[in-house]
Protein backbone atom coordinates (compact mmCIF):
# COMPACT_ATOMS: atom_id res chain seq x y z
CA UNK A 1 0.00 0.00 0.00
CA UNK A 2 1.43 3.36 -1.01
CA UNK A 3 0.27 6.40 0.97
CA UNK A 4 1.09 10.05 1.24
CA UNK A 5 -0.29 13.11 2.97
CA UNK A 6 -2.52 15.13 0.69
CA UNK A 7 -2.74 18.90 0.58
CA UNK A 8 -5.28 18.76 3.43
CA UNK A 9 -3.03 16.78 5.76
CA UNK A 10 -4.99 13.54 5.30
CA UNK A 11 -3.33 10.24 4.53
CA UNK A 12 -4.39 8.94 1.13
CA UNK A 13 -3.56 5.94 -1.00
CA UNK A 14 -1.79 6.91 -4.18
CA UNK A 15 -0.30 5.40 -7.26
CA UNK A 16 3.38 6.02 -6.94
CA UNK A 17 4.98 7.78 -9.89
CA UNK A 18 7.96 5.91 -11.23
CA UNK A 19 11.01 7.29 -9.45
CA UNK A 20 12.88 7.48 -12.75
CA UNK A 21 10.33 9.96 -14.09
CA UNK A 22 10.01 11.86 -10.84
CA UNK A 23 13.77 12.24 -10.34
CA UNK A 24 14.88 12.60 -13.96
CA UNK A 25 16.68 15.92 -13.42
CA UNK A 26 18.93 14.55 -10.67
CA UNK A 27 22.20 12.68 -10.84
CA UNK A 28 21.94 8.95 -10.04
CA UNK A 29 23.41 9.51 -6.57
CA UNK A 30 21.04 12.40 -5.81
CA UNK A 31 18.07 10.47 -7.22
CA UNK A 32 18.87 7.52 -4.96
CA UNK A 33 19.28 9.76 -1.91
CA UNK A 34 15.99 11.57 -2.60
CA UNK A 35 14.15 8.29 -3.18
CA UNK A 36 15.58 6.83 0.05
CA UNK A 37 14.52 9.89 2.10
CA UNK A 38 11.07 9.94 0.53
CA UNK A 39 10.59 6.20 1.16
CA UNK A 40 11.59 6.71 4.80
CA UNK A 41 9.13 9.60 5.11
CA UNK A 42 6.35 7.61 3.43
CA UNK A 43 6.94 4.76 5.88
CA UNK A 44 6.71 7.15 8.83
CA UNK A 45 3.55 8.76 7.42
CA UNK A 46 1.98 5.34 6.99
CA UNK A 47 2.71 4.66 10.67
CA UNK A 48 1.16 8.04 11.59
CA UNK A 49 4.52 9.37 12.78
CA UNK A 50 4.14 12.70 11.00
CA UNK A 51 6.50 14.66 13.25
CA UNK A 52 9.31 12.27 12.31
CA UNK A 53 8.42 12.32 8.60
CA UNK A 54 9.23 16.01 8.34
CA UNK A 55 13.03 15.61 8.56
CA UNK A 56 13.50 13.13 5.69
CA UNK A 57 11.10 15.11 3.50
CA UNK A 58 13.12 18.28 4.13
CA UNK A 59 16.36 16.45 3.40
CA UNK A 60 14.95 15.28 0.06
CA UNK A 61 13.97 18.87 -0.75
CA UNK A 62 17.46 20.09 0.22
CA UNK A 63 19.05 17.62 -2.19
CA UNK A 64 16.73 18.78 -4.96
CA UNK A 65 17.53 22.43 -4.18
CA UNK A 66 21.28 21.84 -4.32
CA UNK A 67 20.99 19.97 -7.61
CA UNK A 68 18.25 21.95 -9.34
CA UNK A 69 18.13 25.37 -7.70
CA UNK A 70 15.65 26.92 -5.32
CA UNK A 71 13.02 27.78 -7.96
CA UNK A 72 12.84 24.53 -9.94
CA UNK A 73 9.32 23.20 -10.62
CA UNK A 74 10.31 19.73 -9.37
CA UNK A 75 10.19 21.23 -5.87
CA UNK A 76 6.44 21.96 -5.98
CA UNK A 77 5.05 18.52 -5.12
CA UNK A 78 7.57 17.85 -2.34
CA UNK A 79 6.88 21.29 -0.86
CA UNK A 80 3.16 20.51 -0.82
CA UNK A 81 3.83 17.18 0.84
CA UNK A 82 5.88 18.93 3.54
CA UNK A 83 3.09 21.49 3.86
CA UNK A 84 0.60 18.68 4.43
CA UNK A 85 2.74 17.14 7.15
CA UNK A 86 3.26 20.52 8.82
CA UNK A 87 -0.43 21.30 8.62
CA UNK A 88 -1.35 17.92 10.09
CA UNK A 89 1.03 18.51 12.99
CA UNK A 90 -0.31 22.01 13.70
CA UNK A 91 2.70 23.94 12.38
CA UNK A 92 0.55 26.31 10.37
CA UNK A 93 3.08 29.13 9.83
CA UNK A 94 5.59 26.73 8.31
CA UNK A 95 2.88 24.97 6.29
CA UNK A 96 1.81 28.35 4.89
CA UNK A 97 5.40 29.05 3.81
CA UNK A 98 5.69 25.67 2.07
CA UNK A 99 2.40 26.10 0.19
CA UNK A 100 3.16 29.70 -0.80
CA UNK A 101 6.61 28.75 -2.04
CA UNK A 102 5.14 25.97 -4.17
CA UNK A 103 2.61 28.39 -5.66
CA UNK A 104 5.31 31.02 -6.33
CA UNK A 105 7.47 28.48 -8.15
CA UNK A 106 4.51 27.31 -10.22
CA UNK A 107 3.63 30.90 -11.10
CA UNK A 108 7.19 31.59 -12.19
CA UNK A 109 7.06 28.57 -14.48
CA UNK A 110 3.73 29.30 -16.14
CA UNK A 111 1.30 27.92 -13.57
CA UNK A 112 1.93 24.20 -13.88
CA UNK A 113 -0.74 21.55 -13.37
CA UNK A 114 -4.02 23.36 -12.66
CA UNK A 115 -5.34 20.52 -10.49
CA UNK A 116 -2.24 20.62 -8.31
CA UNK A 117 -2.51 24.41 -8.06
CA UNK A 118 -6.18 24.05 -7.05
CA UNK A 119 -5.28 21.56 -4.32
CA UNK A 120 -2.45 23.74 -3.06
CA UNK A 121 -4.70 26.80 -2.94
CA UNK A 122 -7.32 24.90 -0.99
CA UNK A 123 -4.72 23.59 1.45
CA UNK A 124 -3.32 27.09 1.87
CA UNK A 125 -6.85 28.36 2.45
CA UNK A 126 -7.36 25.84 5.23
CA UNK A 127 -4.03 26.80 6.81
CA UNK A 128 -4.96 30.48 6.69
CA UNK A 129 -8.32 29.60 8.22
CA UNK A 130 -6.60 27.77 11.08
CA UNK A 131 -4.45 30.88 11.62
CA UNK A 132 -7.56 33.08 11.79
CA UNK A 133 -6.86 34.88 8.51
CA UNK A 134 -10.38 34.28 7.23
CA UNK A 135 -10.46 36.86 4.44
CA UNK A 136 -7.35 35.43 2.78
CA UNK A 137 -8.58 31.91 3.46
CA UNK A 138 -11.81 32.64 1.60
CA UNK A 139 -9.91 34.07 -1.37
CA UNK A 140 -7.71 30.95 -1.59
CA UNK A 141 -10.65 28.56 -1.23
CA UNK A 142 -12.60 30.41 -3.93
CA UNK A 143 -9.63 30.49 -6.32
CA UNK A 144 -8.90 26.81 -5.72
CA UNK A 145 -12.55 25.92 -6.32
CA UNK A 146 -12.59 27.97 -9.52
CA UNK A 147 -9.50 26.19 -10.84
CA UNK A 148 -10.86 22.79 -9.86
CA UNK A 149 -14.17 23.49 -11.59
CA UNK A 150 -12.42 24.70 -14.73
CA UNK A 151 -10.42 21.45 -14.87
CA UNK A 152 -13.03 18.94 -13.77
CA UNK A 153 -16.33 20.64 -14.50
CA UNK A 154 -18.93 21.78 -11.97
CA UNK A 155 -20.52 18.32 -11.57
CA UNK A 156 -17.35 16.40 -10.68
CA UNK A 157 -17.66 14.69 -7.25
CA UNK A 158 -14.34 16.17 -6.11
CA UNK A 159 -15.94 19.63 -6.25
CA UNK A 160 -18.16 18.64 -3.31
CA UNK A 161 -15.33 18.69 -0.79
CA UNK A 162 -14.21 22.12 -1.94
CA UNK A 163 -17.77 23.44 -1.73
CA UNK A 164 -18.11 22.07 1.80
CA UNK A 165 -14.86 23.73 2.88
CA UNK A 166 -15.93 27.09 1.43
CA UNK A 167 -19.45 26.84 2.88
CA UNK A 168 -18.03 25.99 6.30
CA UNK A 169 -15.80 29.05 6.19
CA UNK A 170 -18.68 31.28 5.07
CA UNK A 171 -20.78 30.00 7.97
CA UNK A 172 -17.85 30.62 10.33
CA UNK A 173 -17.61 34.27 9.26
CA UNK A 174 -21.33 34.84 9.79
CA UNK A 175 -22.62 34.44 6.25
CA UNK A 176 -24.95 31.44 6.67
CA UNK A 177 -27.16 32.26 3.69
CA UNK A 178 -24.18 32.40 1.34
CA UNK A 179 -22.91 29.16 2.90
CA UNK A 180 -26.25 27.49 2.20
CA UNK A 181 -26.27 28.67 -1.41
CA UNK A 182 -22.70 27.41 -1.82
CA UNK A 183 -23.42 23.98 -0.40
CA UNK A 184 -26.56 23.57 -2.52
CA UNK A 185 -24.73 24.12 -5.82
mmCIF file with all atom_site columns, C-alpha atoms in Angstrom:
data_model
loop_
_atom_site.group_PDB
_atom_site.id
_atom_site.type_symbol
_atom_site.label_atom_id
_atom_site.label_alt_id
_atom_site.label_comp_id
_atom_site.label_asym_id
_atom_site.label_entity_id
_atom_site.label_seq_id
_atom_site.pdbx_PDB_ins_code
_atom_site.Cartn_x
_atom_site.Cartn_y
_atom_site.Cartn_z
_atom_site.occupancy
_atom_site.B_iso_or_equiv
_atom_site.pdbx_formal_charge
_atom_site.auth_seq_id
_atom_site.auth_comp_id
_atom_site.auth_asym_id
_atom_site.auth_atom_id
_atom_site.pdbx_PDB_model_num
ATOM 1   C CA . UNK A 1 1   ? 0.000   0.000  0.000   1.00 0.00 ? 1   UNK A CA 1
ATOM 2   C CA . UNK A 1 2   ? 1.430   3.364  -1.008  1.00 0.00 ? 2   UNK A CA 1
ATOM 3   C CA . UNK A 1 3   ? 0.269   6.402  0.975   1.00 0.00 ? 3   UNK A CA 1
ATOM 4   C CA . UNK A 1 4   ? 1.089   10.048 1.242   1.00 0.00 ? 4   UNK A CA 1
ATOM 5   C CA . UNK A 1 5   ? -0.288  13.106 2.975   1.00 0.00 ? 5   UNK A CA 1
ATOM 6   C CA . UNK A 1 6   ? -2.519  15.134 0.691   1.00 0.00 ? 6   UNK A CA 1
ATOM 7   C CA . UNK A 1 7   ? -2.744  18.904 0.584   1.00 0.00 ? 7   UNK A CA 1
ATOM 8   C CA . UNK A 1 8   ? -5.285  18.760 3.426   1.00 0.00 ? 8   UNK A CA 1
ATOM 9   C CA . UNK A 1 9   ? -3.034  16.780 5.756   1.00 0.00 ? 9   UNK A CA 1
ATOM 10  C CA . UNK A 1 10  ? -4.994  13.542 5.298   1.00 0.00 ? 10  UNK A CA 1
ATOM 11  C CA . UNK A 1 11  ? -3.325  10.243 4.527   1.00 0.00 ? 11  UNK A CA 1
ATOM 12  C CA . UNK A 1 12  ? -4.390  8.942  1.128   1.00 0.00 ? 12  UNK A CA 1
ATOM 13  C CA . UNK A 1 13  ? -3.558  5.939  -1.000  1.00 0.00 ? 13  UNK A CA 1
ATOM 14  C CA . UNK A 1 14  ? -1.789  6.911  -4.181  1.00 0.00 ? 14  UNK A CA 1
ATOM 15  C CA . UNK A 1 15  ? -0.303  5.403  -7.260  1.00 0.00 ? 15  UNK A CA 1
ATOM 16  C CA . UNK A 1 16  ? 3.383   6.021  -6.942  1.00 0.00 ? 16  UNK A CA 1
ATOM 17  C CA . UNK A 1 17  ? 4.977   7.778  -9.893  1.00 0.00 ? 17  UNK A CA 1
ATOM 18  C CA . UNK A 1 18  ? 7.963   5.909  -11.230 1.00 0.00 ? 18  UNK A CA 1
ATOM 19  C CA . UNK A 1 19  ? 11.013  7.294  -9.451  1.00 0.00 ? 19  UNK A CA 1
ATOM 20  C CA . UNK A 1 20  ? 12.875  7.476  -12.752 1.00 0.00 ? 20  UNK A CA 1
ATOM 21  C CA . UNK A 1 21  ? 10.327  9.964  -14.095 1.00 0.00 ? 21  UNK A CA 1
ATOM 22  C CA . UNK A 1 22  ? 10.009  11.861 -10.845 1.00 0.00 ? 22  UNK A CA 1
ATOM 23  C CA . UNK A 1 23  ? 13.771  12.242 -10.342 1.00 0.00 ? 23  UNK A CA 1
ATOM 24  C CA . UNK A 1 24  ? 14.881  12.596 -13.956 1.00 0.00 ? 24  UNK A CA 1
ATOM 25  C CA . UNK A 1 25  ? 16.675  15.922 -13.422 1.00 0.00 ? 25  UNK A CA 1
ATOM 26  C CA . UNK A 1 26  ? 18.930  14.552 -10.674 1.00 0.00 ? 26  UNK A CA 1
ATOM 27  C CA . UNK A 1 27  ? 22.200  12.676 -10.840 1.00 0.00 ? 27  UNK A CA 1
ATOM 28  C CA . UNK A 1 28  ? 21.940  8.953  -10.044 1.00 0.00 ? 28  UNK A CA 1
ATOM 29  C CA . UNK A 1 29  ? 23.410  9.512  -6.573  1.00 0.00 ? 29  UNK A CA 1
ATOM 30  C CA . UNK A 1 30  ? 21.039  12.396 -5.815  1.00 0.00 ? 30  UNK A CA 1
ATOM 31  C CA . UNK A 1 31  ? 18.070  10.470 -7.216  1.00 0.00 ? 31  UNK A CA 1
ATOM 32  C CA . UNK A 1 32  ? 18.871  7.522  -4.961  1.00 0.00 ? 32  UNK A CA 1
ATOM 33  C CA . UNK A 1 33  ? 19.276  9.759  -1.906  1.00 0.00 ? 33  UNK A CA 1
ATOM 34  C CA . UNK A 1 34  ? 15.988  11.571 -2.603  1.00 0.00 ? 34  UNK A CA 1
ATOM 35  C CA . UNK A 1 35  ? 14.148  8.287  -3.182  1.00 0.00 ? 35  UNK A CA 1
ATOM 36  C CA . UNK A 1 36  ? 15.578  6.831  0.053   1.00 0.00 ? 36  UNK A CA 1
ATOM 37  C CA . UNK A 1 37  ? 14.524  9.893  2.099   1.00 0.00 ? 37  UNK A CA 1
ATOM 38  C CA . UNK A 1 38  ? 11.069  9.936  0.532   1.00 0.00 ? 38  UNK A CA 1
ATOM 39  C CA . UNK A 1 39  ? 10.591  6.201  1.163   1.00 0.00 ? 39  UNK A CA 1
ATOM 40  C CA . UNK A 1 40  ? 11.585  6.712  4.800   1.00 0.00 ? 40  UNK A CA 1
ATOM 41  C CA . UNK A 1 41  ? 9.132   9.601  5.110   1.00 0.00 ? 41  UNK A CA 1
ATOM 42  C CA . UNK A 1 42  ? 6.348   7.606  3.434   1.00 0.00 ? 42  UNK A CA 1
ATOM 43  C CA . UNK A 1 43  ? 6.936   4.755  5.876   1.00 0.00 ? 43  UNK A CA 1
ATOM 44  C CA . UNK A 1 44  ? 6.706   7.149  8.829   1.00 0.00 ? 44  UNK A CA 1
ATOM 45  C CA . UNK A 1 45  ? 3.555   8.758  7.419   1.00 0.00 ? 45  UNK A CA 1
ATOM 46  C CA . UNK A 1 46  ? 1.984   5.339  6.988   1.00 0.00 ? 46  UNK A CA 1
ATOM 47  C CA . UNK A 1 47  ? 2.714   4.659  10.666  1.00 0.00 ? 47  UNK A CA 1
ATOM 48  C CA . UNK A 1 48  ? 1.163   8.044  11.585  1.00 0.00 ? 48  UNK A CA 1
ATOM 49  C CA . UNK A 1 49  ? 4.519   9.366  12.784  1.00 0.00 ? 49  UNK A CA 1
ATOM 50  C CA . UNK A 1 50  ? 4.138   12.697 11.002  1.00 0.00 ? 50  UNK A CA 1
ATOM 51  C CA . UNK A 1 51  ? 6.498   14.661 13.247  1.00 0.00 ? 51  UNK A CA 1
ATOM 52  C CA . UNK A 1 52  ? 9.314   12.275 12.314  1.00 0.00 ? 52  UNK A CA 1
ATOM 53  C CA . UNK A 1 53  ? 8.424   12.317 8.597   1.00 0.00 ? 53  UNK A CA 1
ATOM 54  C CA . UNK A 1 54  ? 9.226   16.010 8.342   1.00 0.00 ? 54  UNK A CA 1
ATOM 55  C CA . UNK A 1 55  ? 13.031  15.614 8.556   1.00 0.00 ? 55  UNK A CA 1
ATOM 56  C CA . UNK A 1 56  ? 13.497  13.127 5.694   1.00 0.00 ? 56  UNK A CA 1
ATOM 57  C CA . UNK A 1 57  ? 11.101  15.113 3.502   1.00 0.00 ? 57  UNK A CA 1
ATOM 58  C CA . UNK A 1 58  ? 13.117  18.275 4.134   1.00 0.00 ? 58  UNK A CA 1
ATOM 59  C CA . UNK A 1 59  ? 16.361  16.447 3.401   1.00 0.00 ? 59  UNK A CA 1
ATOM 60  C CA . UNK A 1 60  ? 14.950  15.278 0.058   1.00 0.00 ? 60  UNK A CA 1
ATOM 61  C CA . UNK A 1 61  ? 13.973  18.873 -0.748  1.00 0.00 ? 61  UNK A CA 1
ATOM 62  C CA . UNK A 1 62  ? 17.461  20.088 0.216   1.00 0.00 ? 62  UNK A CA 1
ATOM 63  C CA . UNK A 1 63  ? 19.052  17.620 -2.188  1.00 0.00 ? 63  UNK A CA 1
ATOM 64  C CA . UNK A 1 64  ? 16.732  18.782 -4.959  1.00 0.00 ? 64  UNK A CA 1
ATOM 65  C CA . UNK A 1 65  ? 17.526  22.426 -4.182  1.00 0.00 ? 65  UNK A CA 1
ATOM 66  C CA . UNK A 1 66  ? 21.284  21.837 -4.315  1.00 0.00 ? 66  UNK A CA 1
ATOM 67  C CA . UNK A 1 67  ? 20.993  19.972 -7.607  1.00 0.00 ? 67  UNK A CA 1
ATOM 68  C CA . UNK A 1 68  ? 18.250  21.949 -9.339  1.00 0.00 ? 68  UNK A CA 1
ATOM 69  C CA . UNK A 1 69  ? 18.130  25.373 -7.697  1.00 0.00 ? 69  UNK A CA 1
ATOM 70  C CA . UNK A 1 70  ? 15.646  26.925 -5.321  1.00 0.00 ? 70  UNK A CA 1
ATOM 71  C CA . UNK A 1 71  ? 13.022  27.777 -7.957  1.00 0.00 ? 71  UNK A CA 1
ATOM 72  C CA . UNK A 1 72  ? 12.844  24.533 -9.935  1.00 0.00 ? 72  UNK A CA 1
ATOM 73  C CA . UNK A 1 73  ? 9.315   23.205 -10.624 1.00 0.00 ? 73  UNK A CA 1
ATOM 74  C CA . UNK A 1 74  ? 10.310  19.728 -9.371  1.00 0.00 ? 74  UNK A CA 1
ATOM 75  C CA . UNK A 1 75  ? 10.188  21.228 -5.870  1.00 0.00 ? 75  UNK A CA 1
ATOM 76  C CA . UNK A 1 76  ? 6.442   21.956 -5.978  1.00 0.00 ? 76  UNK A CA 1
ATOM 77  C CA . UNK A 1 77  ? 5.051   18.522 -5.120  1.00 0.00 ? 77  UNK A CA 1
ATOM 78  C CA . UNK A 1 78  ? 7.572   17.851 -2.339  1.00 0.00 ? 78  UNK A CA 1
ATOM 79  C CA . UNK A 1 79  ? 6.878   21.294 -0.856  1.00 0.00 ? 79  UNK A CA 1
ATOM 80  C CA . UNK A 1 80  ? 3.156   20.513 -0.821  1.00 0.00 ? 80  UNK A CA 1
ATOM 81  C CA . UNK A 1 81  ? 3.826   17.181 0.841   1.00 0.00 ? 81  UNK A CA 1
ATOM 82  C CA . UNK A 1 82  ? 5.879   18.929 3.537   1.00 0.00 ? 82  UNK A CA 1
ATOM 83  C CA . UNK A 1 83  ? 3.086   21.494 3.863   1.00 0.00 ? 83  UNK A CA 1
ATOM 84  C CA . UNK A 1 84  ? 0.597   18.679 4.428   1.00 0.00 ? 84  UNK A CA 1
ATOM 85  C CA . UNK A 1 85  ? 2.744   17.139 7.149   1.00 0.00 ? 85  UNK A CA 1
ATOM 86  C CA . UNK A 1 86  ? 3.263   20.518 8.816   1.00 0.00 ? 86  UNK A CA 1
ATOM 87  C CA . UNK A 1 87  ? -0.435  21.295 8.624   1.00 0.00 ? 87  UNK A CA 1
ATOM 88  C CA . UNK A 1 88  ? -1.355  17.916 10.086  1.00 0.00 ? 88  UNK A CA 1
ATOM 89  C CA . UNK A 1 89  ? 1.032   18.513 12.992  1.00 0.00 ? 89  UNK A CA 1
ATOM 90  C CA . UNK A 1 90  ? -0.306  22.009 13.698  1.00 0.00 ? 90  UNK A CA 1
ATOM 91  C CA . UNK A 1 91  ? 2.696   23.945 12.379  1.00 0.00 ? 91  UNK A CA 1
ATOM 92  C CA . UNK A 1 92  ? 0.555   26.312 10.367  1.00 0.00 ? 92  UNK A CA 1
ATOM 93  C CA . UNK A 1 93  ? 3.075   29.129 9.834   1.00 0.00 ? 93  UNK A CA 1
ATOM 94  C CA . UNK A 1 94  ? 5.591   26.726 8.314   1.00 0.00 ? 94  UNK A CA 1
ATOM 95  C CA . UNK A 1 95  ? 2.882   24.974 6.291   1.00 0.00 ? 95  UNK A CA 1
ATOM 96  C CA . UNK A 1 96  ? 1.814   28.345 4.890   1.00 0.00 ? 96  UNK A CA 1
ATOM 97  C CA . UNK A 1 97  ? 5.402   29.052 3.806   1.00 0.00 ? 97  UNK A CA 1
ATOM 98  C CA . UNK A 1 98  ? 5.694   25.673 2.067   1.00 0.00 ? 98  UNK A CA 1
ATOM 99  C CA . UNK A 1 99  ? 2.402   26.096 0.191   1.00 0.00 ? 99  UNK A CA 1
ATOM 100 C CA . UNK A 1 100 ? 3.164   29.695 -0.800  1.00 0.00 ? 100 UNK A CA 1
ATOM 101 C CA . UNK A 1 101 ? 6.609   28.753 -2.039  1.00 0.00 ? 101 UNK A CA 1
ATOM 102 C CA . UNK A 1 102 ? 5.140   25.967 -4.171  1.00 0.00 ? 102 UNK A CA 1
ATOM 103 C CA . UNK A 1 103 ? 2.612   28.388 -5.661  1.00 0.00 ? 103 UNK A CA 1
ATOM 104 C CA . UNK A 1 104 ? 5.309   31.019 -6.330  1.00 0.00 ? 104 UNK A CA 1
ATOM 105 C CA . UNK A 1 105 ? 7.467   28.478 -8.153  1.00 0.00 ? 105 UNK A CA 1
ATOM 106 C CA . UNK A 1 106 ? 4.506   27.309 -10.223 1.00 0.00 ? 106 UNK A CA 1
ATOM 107 C CA . UNK A 1 107 ? 3.627   30.899 -11.099 1.00 0.00 ? 107 UNK A CA 1
ATOM 108 C CA . UNK A 1 108 ? 7.193   31.594 -12.192 1.00 0.00 ? 108 UNK A CA 1
ATOM 109 C CA . UNK A 1 109 ? 7.056   28.567 -14.483 1.00 0.00 ? 109 UNK A CA 1
ATOM 110 C CA . UNK A 1 110 ? 3.727   29.300 -16.137 1.00 0.00 ? 110 UNK A CA 1
ATOM 111 C CA . UNK A 1 111 ? 1.300   27.918 -13.570 1.00 0.00 ? 111 UNK A CA 1
ATOM 112 C CA . UNK A 1 112 ? 1.925   24.199 -13.875 1.00 0.00 ? 112 UNK A CA 1
ATOM 113 C CA . UNK A 1 113 ? -0.737  21.553 -13.375 1.00 0.00 ? 113 UNK A CA 1
ATOM 114 C CA . UNK A 1 114 ? -4.016  23.365 -12.664 1.00 0.00 ? 114 UNK A CA 1
ATOM 115 C CA . UNK A 1 115 ? -5.338  20.515 -10.491 1.00 0.00 ? 115 UNK A CA 1
ATOM 116 C CA . UNK A 1 116 ? -2.238  20.620 -8.310  1.00 0.00 ? 116 UNK A CA 1
ATOM 117 C CA . UNK A 1 117 ? -2.509  24.405 -8.055  1.00 0.00 ? 117 UNK A CA 1
ATOM 118 C CA . UNK A 1 118 ? -6.183  24.048 -7.048  1.00 0.00 ? 118 UNK A CA 1
ATOM 119 C CA . UNK A 1 119 ? -5.278  21.560 -4.318  1.00 0.00 ? 119 UNK A CA 1
ATOM 120 C CA . UNK A 1 120 ? -2.453  23.740 -3.059  1.00 0.00 ? 120 UNK A CA 1
ATOM 121 C CA . UNK A 1 121 ? -4.704  26.795 -2.943  1.00 0.00 ? 121 UNK A CA 1
ATOM 122 C CA . UNK A 1 122 ? -7.324  24.897 -0.992  1.00 0.00 ? 122 UNK A CA 1
ATOM 123 C CA . UNK A 1 123 ? -4.725  23.589 1.454   1.00 0.00 ? 123 UNK A CA 1
ATOM 124 C CA . UNK A 1 124 ? -3.315  27.092 1.869   1.00 0.00 ? 124 UNK A CA 1
ATOM 125 C CA . UNK A 1 125 ? -6.846  28.363 2.455   1.00 0.00 ? 125 UNK A CA 1
ATOM 126 C CA . UNK A 1 126 ? -7.360  25.841 5.233   1.00 0.00 ? 126 UNK A CA 1
ATOM 127 C CA . UNK A 1 127 ? -4.029  26.800 6.814   1.00 0.00 ? 127 UNK A CA 1
ATOM 128 C CA . UNK A 1 128 ? -4.964  30.482 6.691   1.00 0.00 ? 128 UNK A CA 1
ATOM 129 C CA . UNK A 1 129 ? -8.319  29.597 8.222   1.00 0.00 ? 129 UNK A CA 1
ATOM 130 C CA . UNK A 1 130 ? -6.596  27.769 11.079  1.00 0.00 ? 130 UNK A CA 1
ATOM 131 C CA . UNK A 1 131 ? -4.454  30.878 11.619  1.00 0.00 ? 131 UNK A CA 1
ATOM 132 C CA . UNK A 1 132 ? -7.555  33.076 11.787  1.00 0.00 ? 132 UNK A CA 1
ATOM 133 C CA . UNK A 1 133 ? -6.855  34.882 8.507   1.00 0.00 ? 133 UNK A CA 1
ATOM 134 C CA . UNK A 1 134 ? -10.380 34.277 7.234   1.00 0.00 ? 134 UNK A CA 1
ATOM 135 C CA . UNK A 1 135 ? -10.459 36.857 4.435   1.00 0.00 ? 135 UNK A CA 1
ATOM 136 C CA . UNK A 1 136 ? -7.354  35.433 2.781   1.00 0.00 ? 136 UNK A CA 1
ATOM 137 C CA . UNK A 1 137 ? -8.583  31.906 3.458   1.00 0.00 ? 137 UNK A CA 1
ATOM 138 C CA . UNK A 1 138 ? -11.808 32.636 1.601   1.00 0.00 ? 138 UNK A CA 1
ATOM 139 C CA . UNK A 1 139 ? -9.910  34.072 -1.369  1.00 0.00 ? 139 UNK A CA 1
ATOM 140 C CA . UNK A 1 140 ? -7.706  30.946 -1.586  1.00 0.00 ? 140 UNK A CA 1
ATOM 141 C CA . UNK A 1 141 ? -10.646 28.565 -1.234  1.00 0.00 ? 141 UNK A CA 1
ATOM 142 C CA . UNK A 1 142 ? -12.599 30.406 -3.933  1.00 0.00 ? 142 UNK A CA 1
ATOM 143 C CA . UNK A 1 143 ? -9.632  30.490 -6.323  1.00 0.00 ? 143 UNK A CA 1
ATOM 144 C CA . UNK A 1 144 ? -8.898  26.811 -5.718  1.00 0.00 ? 144 UNK A CA 1
ATOM 145 C CA . UNK A 1 145 ? -12.554 25.924 -6.318  1.00 0.00 ? 145 UNK A CA 1
ATOM 146 C CA . UNK A 1 146 ? -12.595 27.970 -9.521  1.00 0.00 ? 146 UNK A CA 1
ATOM 147 C CA . UNK A 1 147 ? -9.497  26.192 -10.840 1.00 0.00 ? 147 UNK A CA 1
ATOM 148 C CA . UNK A 1 148 ? -10.860 22.791 -9.861  1.00 0.00 ? 148 UNK A CA 1
ATOM 149 C CA . UNK A 1 149 ? -14.173 23.488 -11.593 1.00 0.00 ? 149 UNK A CA 1
ATOM 150 C CA . UNK A 1 150 ? -12.418 24.697 -14.729 1.00 0.00 ? 150 UNK A CA 1
ATOM 151 C CA . UNK A 1 151 ? -10.416 21.452 -14.868 1.00 0.00 ? 151 UNK A CA 1
ATOM 152 C CA . UNK A 1 152 ? -13.028 18.942 -13.769 1.00 0.00 ? 152 UNK A CA 1
ATOM 153 C CA . UNK A 1 153 ? -16.328 20.638 -14.499 1.00 0.00 ? 153 UNK A CA 1
ATOM 154 C CA . UNK A 1 154 ? -18.928 21.781 -11.968 1.00 0.00 ? 154 UNK A CA 1
ATOM 155 C CA . UNK A 1 155 ? -20.518 18.321 -11.574 1.00 0.00 ? 155 UNK A CA 1
ATOM 156 C CA . UNK A 1 156 ? -17.349 16.397 -10.676 1.00 0.00 ? 156 UNK A CA 1
ATOM 157 C CA . UNK A 1 157 ? -17.661 14.695 -7.252  1.00 0.00 ? 157 UNK A CA 1
ATOM 158 C CA . UNK A 1 158 ? -14.340 16.174 -6.113  1.00 0.00 ? 158 UNK A CA 1
ATOM 159 C CA . UNK A 1 159 ? -15.943 19.632 -6.249  1.00 0.00 ? 159 UNK A CA 1
ATOM 160 C CA . UNK A 1 160 ? -18.156 18.644 -3.313  1.00 0.00 ? 160 UNK A CA 1
ATOM 161 C CA . UNK A 1 161 ? -15.330 18.691 -0.790  1.00 0.00 ? 161 UNK A CA 1
ATOM 162 C CA . UNK A 1 162 ? -14.210 22.119 -1.941  1.00 0.00 ? 162 UNK A CA 1
ATOM 163 C CA . UNK A 1 163 ? -17.765 23.444 -1.729  1.00 0.00 ? 163 UNK A CA 1
ATOM 164 C CA . UNK A 1 164 ? -18.107 22.070 1.801   1.00 0.00 ? 164 UNK A CA 1
ATOM 165 C CA . UNK A 1 165 ? -14.862 23.734 2.876   1.00 0.00 ? 165 UNK A CA 1
ATOM 166 C CA . UNK A 1 166 ? -15.930 27.087 1.431   1.00 0.00 ? 166 UNK A CA 1
ATOM 167 C CA . UNK A 1 167 ? -19.451 26.837 2.881   1.00 0.00 ? 167 UNK A CA 1
ATOM 168 C CA . UNK A 1 168 ? -18.033 25.990 6.299   1.00 0.00 ? 168 UNK A CA 1
ATOM 169 C CA . UNK A 1 169 ? -15.801 29.053 6.188   1.00 0.00 ? 169 UNK A CA 1
ATOM 170 C CA . UNK A 1 170 ? -18.680 31.277 5.068   1.00 0.00 ? 170 UNK A CA 1
ATOM 171 C CA . UNK A 1 171 ? -20.776 30.002 7.966   1.00 0.00 ? 171 UNK A CA 1
ATOM 172 C CA . UNK A 1 172 ? -17.854 30.623 10.334  1.00 0.00 ? 172 UNK A CA 1
ATOM 173 C CA . UNK A 1 173 ? -17.612 34.271 9.262   1.00 0.00 ? 173 UNK A CA 1
ATOM 174 C CA . UNK A 1 174 ? -21.332 34.837 9.786   1.00 0.00 ? 174 UNK A CA 1
ATOM 175 C CA . UNK A 1 175 ? -22.620 34.438 6.246   1.00 0.00 ? 175 UNK A CA 1
ATOM 176 C CA . UNK A 1 176 ? -24.949 31.435 6.670   1.00 0.00 ? 176 UNK A CA 1
ATOM 177 C CA . UNK A 1 177 ? -27.160 32.258 3.686   1.00 0.00 ? 177 UNK A CA 1
ATOM 178 C CA . UNK A 1 178 ? -24.176 32.397 1.336   1.00 0.00 ? 178 UNK A CA 1
ATOM 179 C CA . UNK A 1 179 ? -22.905 29.164 2.897   1.00 0.00 ? 179 UNK A CA 1
ATOM 180 C CA . UNK A 1 180 ? -26.253 27.493 2.204   1.00 0.00 ? 180 UNK A CA 1
ATOM 181 C CA . UNK A 1 181 ? -26.270 28.669 -1.414  1.00 0.00 ? 181 UNK A CA 1
ATOM 182 C CA . UNK A 1 182 ? -22.696 27.412 -1.823  1.00 0.00 ? 182 UNK A CA 1
ATOM 183 C CA . UNK A 1 183 ? -23.417 23.984 -0.399  1.00 0.00 ? 183 UNK A CA 1
ATOM 184 C CA . UNK A 1 184 ? -26.557 23.575 -2.519  1.00 0.00 ? 184 UNK A CA 1
ATOM 185 C CA . UNK A 1 185 ? -24.729 24.117 -5.815  1.00 0.00 ? 185 UNK A CA 1
#
